[in-house]
Amino acid sequence: MSLVEKYVRYREASKKLFDKIMKRTLSKKALNESGKLLGILQGDTFIFLNENDTDVLMDFALNEYKSNNKNAIEIYRKRIGGENNVEKEILDALLSSYTSLFKVVSVSASESTLVLNDLLNEKENINIIDINFSRTAVPNLLIFIRLIPFKDFNMTSGISLVFPASTKDFFLKRYKRLSERAKSDVNLPMKRFLFFYNWNKTKGFRVMHA
């Protein structure tokens, strides 16, 4: 099995696993509170400005919102666990996942791969497999994604906030101030997500879904 074939298998398995987590351990409170933090829940109604907002809400609610210091994925893993080895691997990888602002270094549509530099953590030449992104991304583009690391490849959770290359210095300067203020804050990942989501409304590109 090639890495791309493995990626496709794990991507499909991840979608099914997310459905299980949403049904079994993602509470209505977590979803509503996430909606409020993102500004998507207004009163009793979820207002999605675009199709990407739905994915953003679910990613945030599953990964960033915590009850008793545990997110829905951690609760699912402890309470239920993976039903097979693939699900166990995915759960472990999800709990090691992180968000950051990446610069696209190179793209290979034929191999479904991208090489990225992690701008916030100063890490270079990170390889990821992403079939859709490898067909649309271009070098120097900035993308805020959740990177999910597996033993032999990396993939994304599916969300993406896209920015022009010209915004790099703007974000690095402002994010440095945010991170310095919240050095020991356990909620820094949540604040980072909200920071880039809110700026994406005025500084980013709209993500079109196929």
Short mmCIF file of C-alpha atoms in Angstrom, two decimals:
data_model
loop_
_atom_site.label_atom_id
_atom_site.label_comp_id
_atom_site.label_asym_id
_atom_site.label_seq_id
_atom_site.Cartn_x
_atom_site.Cartn_y
_atom_site.Cartn_z
CA MET A 1 0.00 0.00 0.00
CA SER A 2 1.40 3.40 -1.00
CA LEU A 3 1.34 6.33 1.41
CA VAL A 4 -1.33 8.06 -0.66
CA GLU A 5 -3.49 4.91 -0.57
CA LYS A 6 -2.95 4.75 3.19
CA TYR A 7 -3.86 8.43 3.46
CA VAL A 8 -7.14 7.84 1.58
CA ARG A 9 -7.95 4.90 3.87
CA TYR A 10 -7.22 6.90 7.02
CA ARG A 11 -9.06 9.97 5.74
CA GLU A 12 -12.23 7.91 5.18
CA ALA A 13 -11.82 6.19 8.55
CA SER A 14 -11.37 9.60 10.20
CA LYS A 15 -14.67 10.88 8.80
CA LYS A 16 -16.51 7.87 10.21
CA LEU A 17 -14.72 8.22 13.54
CA PHE A 18 -15.61 11.92 13.77
CA ASP A 19 -19.28 10.98 13.29
CA LYS A 20 -19.03 8.53 16.19
CA ILE A 21 -17.34 11.09 18.44
CA MET A 22 -19.93 13.75 17.62
CA LYS A 23 -22.77 11.37 18.43
CA ARG A 24 -21.30 9.86 21.60
CA THR A 25 -19.14 12.43 23.39
CA LEU A 26 -19.66 15.87 21.85
CA SER A 27 -22.19 17.54 24.12
CA LYS A 28 -24.72 20.14 23.05
CA LYS A 29 -23.11 22.51 25.55
CA ALA A 30 -19.71 22.08 23.89
CA LEU A 31 -21.20 22.79 20.48
CA ASN A 32 -23.14 25.85 21.67
CA GLU A 33 -20.23 27.29 23.66
CA SER A 34 -17.93 26.77 20.67
CA GLY A 35 -20.45 28.55 18.46
CA LYS A 36 -20.55 31.50 20.86
CA LEU A 37 -16.75 31.77 21.04
CA LEU A 38 -16.51 31.74 17.25
CA GLY A 39 -19.39 34.19 16.88
CA ILE A 40 -21.29 31.65 14.81
CA LEU A 41 -24.09 31.11 17.36
CA GLN A 42 -26.26 34.19 17.57
CA GLY A 43 -29.04 33.76 20.08
CA ASP A 44 -30.33 30.26 19.44
CA THR A 45 -29.33 30.19 15.78
CA PHE A 46 -26.09 29.13 14.10
CA ILE A 47 -25.21 31.65 11.40
CA PHE A 48 -22.72 30.27 8.88
CA LEU A 49 -21.22 32.91 6.61
CA ASN A 50 -19.83 30.26 4.26
CA GLU A 51 -19.48 26.50 3.89
CA ASN A 52 -16.09 26.51 5.60
CA ASP A 53 -17.66 27.76 8.86
CA THR A 54 -19.37 24.40 9.39
CA ASP A 55 -16.04 22.58 9.30
CA VAL A 56 -14.46 25.25 11.51
CA LEU A 57 -17.16 24.88 14.14
CA MET A 58 -16.83 21.09 14.28
CA ASP A 59 -13.04 21.17 14.39
CA PHE A 60 -13.09 23.74 17.19
CA ALA A 61 -15.77 21.92 19.19
CA LEU A 62 -14.02 18.54 18.92
CA ASN A 63 -10.47 19.71 19.56
CA GLU A 64 -10.37 23.05 21.33
CA TYR A 65 -13.39 23.15 23.64
CA LYS A 66 -12.67 21.34 26.90
CA SER A 67 -14.79 20.14 29.80
CA ASN A 68 -12.79 19.30 32.92
CA ASN A 69 -9.62 19.79 30.85
CA LYS A 70 -10.62 17.15 28.30
CA ASN A 71 -11.91 17.63 24.77
CA ALA A 72 -14.46 15.38 23.09
CA ILE A 73 -11.72 13.27 21.48
CA GLU A 74 -10.00 12.60 24.80
CA ILE A 75 -13.32 11.71 26.40
CA TYR A 76 -14.13 9.31 23.54
CA ARG A 77 -10.73 7.65 23.73
CA LYS A 78 -11.01 7.08 27.49
CA ARG A 79 -14.66 6.07 27.51
CA ILE A 80 -14.93 4.07 24.31
CA GLY A 81 -11.54 3.83 22.59
CA GLY A 82 -10.91 2.81 19.02
CA GLU A 83 -12.89 -0.09 17.63
CA ASN A 84 -9.90 -1.27 15.58
CA ASN A 85 -6.20 -0.53 15.14
CA VAL A 86 -6.80 2.17 12.53
CA GLU A 87 -9.18 4.05 14.82
CA LYS A 88 -6.71 3.75 17.70
CA GLU A 89 -3.95 5.20 15.51
CA ILE A 90 -6.22 8.05 14.43
CA LEU A 91 -7.19 8.87 18.03
CA ASP A 92 -3.53 8.92 19.09
CA ALA A 93 -2.66 11.16 16.15
CA LEU A 94 -5.57 13.52 16.86
CA LEU A 95 -4.41 13.95 20.45
CA SER A 96 -0.97 14.90 19.09
CA SER A 97 -2.39 17.28 16.50
CA TYR A 98 -1.80 21.01 16.60
CA THR A 99 -2.74 24.16 14.72
CA SER A 100 -0.31 26.63 13.24
CA LEU A 101 0.22 29.04 10.39
CA PHE A 102 2.15 27.35 7.59
CA LYS A 103 3.78 28.67 4.43
CA VAL A 104 3.46 26.50 1.35
CA VAL A 105 6.97 25.82 0.07
CA SER A 106 6.18 23.46 -2.79
CA VAL A 107 3.30 21.43 -4.20
CA SER A 108 3.13 18.17 -6.15
CA ALA A 109 -0.33 17.45 -7.51
CA SER A 110 0.87 14.20 -9.09
CA GLU A 111 2.01 12.88 -5.69
CA SER A 112 -0.76 14.62 -3.68
CA THR A 113 1.85 16.19 -1.40
CA LEU A 114 2.86 19.59 -0.09
CA VAL A 115 5.97 20.80 1.69
CA LEU A 116 5.27 23.37 4.40
CA ASN A 117 7.18 25.59 6.78
CA ASP A 118 5.62 26.05 10.22
CA LEU A 119 5.94 29.79 10.76
CA LEU A 120 4.85 29.90 14.41
CA ASN A 121 7.12 27.08 15.60
CA GLU A 122 9.97 27.79 13.16
CA LYS A 123 10.03 24.29 11.67
CA GLU A 124 10.87 23.77 8.02
CA ASN A 125 10.17 21.20 5.31
CA ILE A 126 7.16 19.42 6.80
CA ASN A 127 5.64 17.01 4.30
CA ILE A 128 1.90 16.45 4.27
CA ILE A 129 -0.44 14.47 2.05
CA ASP A 130 -3.62 16.24 0.99
CA ILE A 131 -5.25 15.43 -2.33
CA ASN A 132 -7.48 18.53 -2.53
CA PHE A 133 -4.88 21.02 -1.32
CA SER A 134 -2.22 19.63 -3.65
CA ARG A 135 -4.50 20.54 -6.56
CA THR A 136 -5.28 24.10 -5.47
CA ALA A 137 -2.45 25.43 -3.30
CA VAL A 138 0.43 27.46 -4.71
CA PRO A 139 3.89 28.22 -3.28
CA ASN A 140 4.11 31.07 -0.73
CA LEU A 141 0.42 30.82 0.20
CA LEU A 142 -0.19 30.93 3.98
CA ILE A 143 -2.55 28.38 5.51
CA PHE A 144 -3.79 27.93 9.06
CA ILE A 145 -4.50 24.22 9.48
CA ARG A 146 -4.59 21.46 12.07
CA LEU A 147 -1.72 19.10 11.33
CA ILE A 148 -2.32 15.46 12.31
CA PRO A 149 0.95 13.49 12.60
CA PHE A 150 1.07 9.76 11.92
CA LYS A 151 4.13 7.53 12.10
CA ASP A 152 4.88 7.65 8.36
CA PHE A 153 2.91 10.63 7.04
CA ASN A 154 1.10 13.82 8.04
CA MET A 155 -2.35 15.00 7.05
CA THR A 156 -4.73 17.81 8.00
CA SER A 157 -8.03 17.67 9.84
CA GLY A 158 -9.73 19.22 6.82
CA ILE A 159 -10.14 22.82 7.95
CA SER A 160 -8.13 25.56 6.30
CA LEU A 161 -7.95 29.31 6.72
CA VAL A 162 -6.06 30.74 3.76
CA PHE A 163 -4.12 34.00 3.63
CA PRO A 164 -2.02 35.81 1.00
CA ALA A 165 1.77 35.69 1.34
CA SER A 166 1.82 39.44 2.00
CA THR A 167 0.23 38.96 5.44
CA LYS A 168 3.16 36.96 6.88
CA ASP A 169 4.84 39.79 8.82
CA PHE A 170 1.47 41.15 9.95
CA PHE A 171 0.55 37.84 11.58
CA LEU A 172 3.95 36.97 13.01
CA LYS A 173 4.12 40.34 14.78
CA ARG A 174 0.62 40.16 16.22
CA TYR A 175 0.76 36.48 17.11
CA LYS A 176 4.02 37.04 18.99
CA ARG A 177 2.25 39.54 21.22
CA LEU A 178 -0.62 37.10 21.80
CA SER A 179 1.67 34.18 22.65
CA GLU A 180 3.82 36.28 25.00
CA ARG A 181 0.74 37.36 26.93
CA ALA A 182 -0.44 33.75 27.19
CA LYS A 183 2.87 31.89 27.69
CA SER A 184 1.64 29.56 30.43
CA ASP A 185 -2.02 29.72 29.44
CA VAL A 186 -3.49 26.25 28.78
CA ASN A 187 -6.04 27.97 26.55
CA LEU A 188 -3.39 29.27 24.11
CA PRO A 189 -4.36 26.71 21.40
CA MET A 190 -7.96 27.90 21.63
CA LYS A 191 -6.90 31.55 21.52
CA ARG A 192 -4.66 30.83 18.53
CA PHE A 193 -7.57 29.25 16.66
CA LEU A 194 -9.86 32.20 17.41
CA PHE A 195 -7.11 34.68 16.48
CA PHE A 196 -6.67 33.30 12.97
CA TYR A 197 -10.36 32.57 12.45
CA ASN A 198 -11.34 36.15 13.24
CA TRP A 199 -8.57 37.68 11.12
CA ASN A 200 -9.50 35.39 8.24
CA LYS A 201 -12.73 37.33 7.82
CA THR A 202 -10.85 40.46 6.75
CA LYS A 203 -7.37 39.26 5.75
CA GLY A 204 -8.03 35.84 4.26
CA PHE A 205 -9.25 34.19 1.11
CA ARG A 206 -12.57 32.42 0.96
CA VAL A 207 -12.17 28.64 0.76
CA MET A 208 -14.26 27.08 -1.98
CA HIS A 209 -15.39 23.48 -1.52
CA ALA A 210 -15.53 21.13 -4.47
#
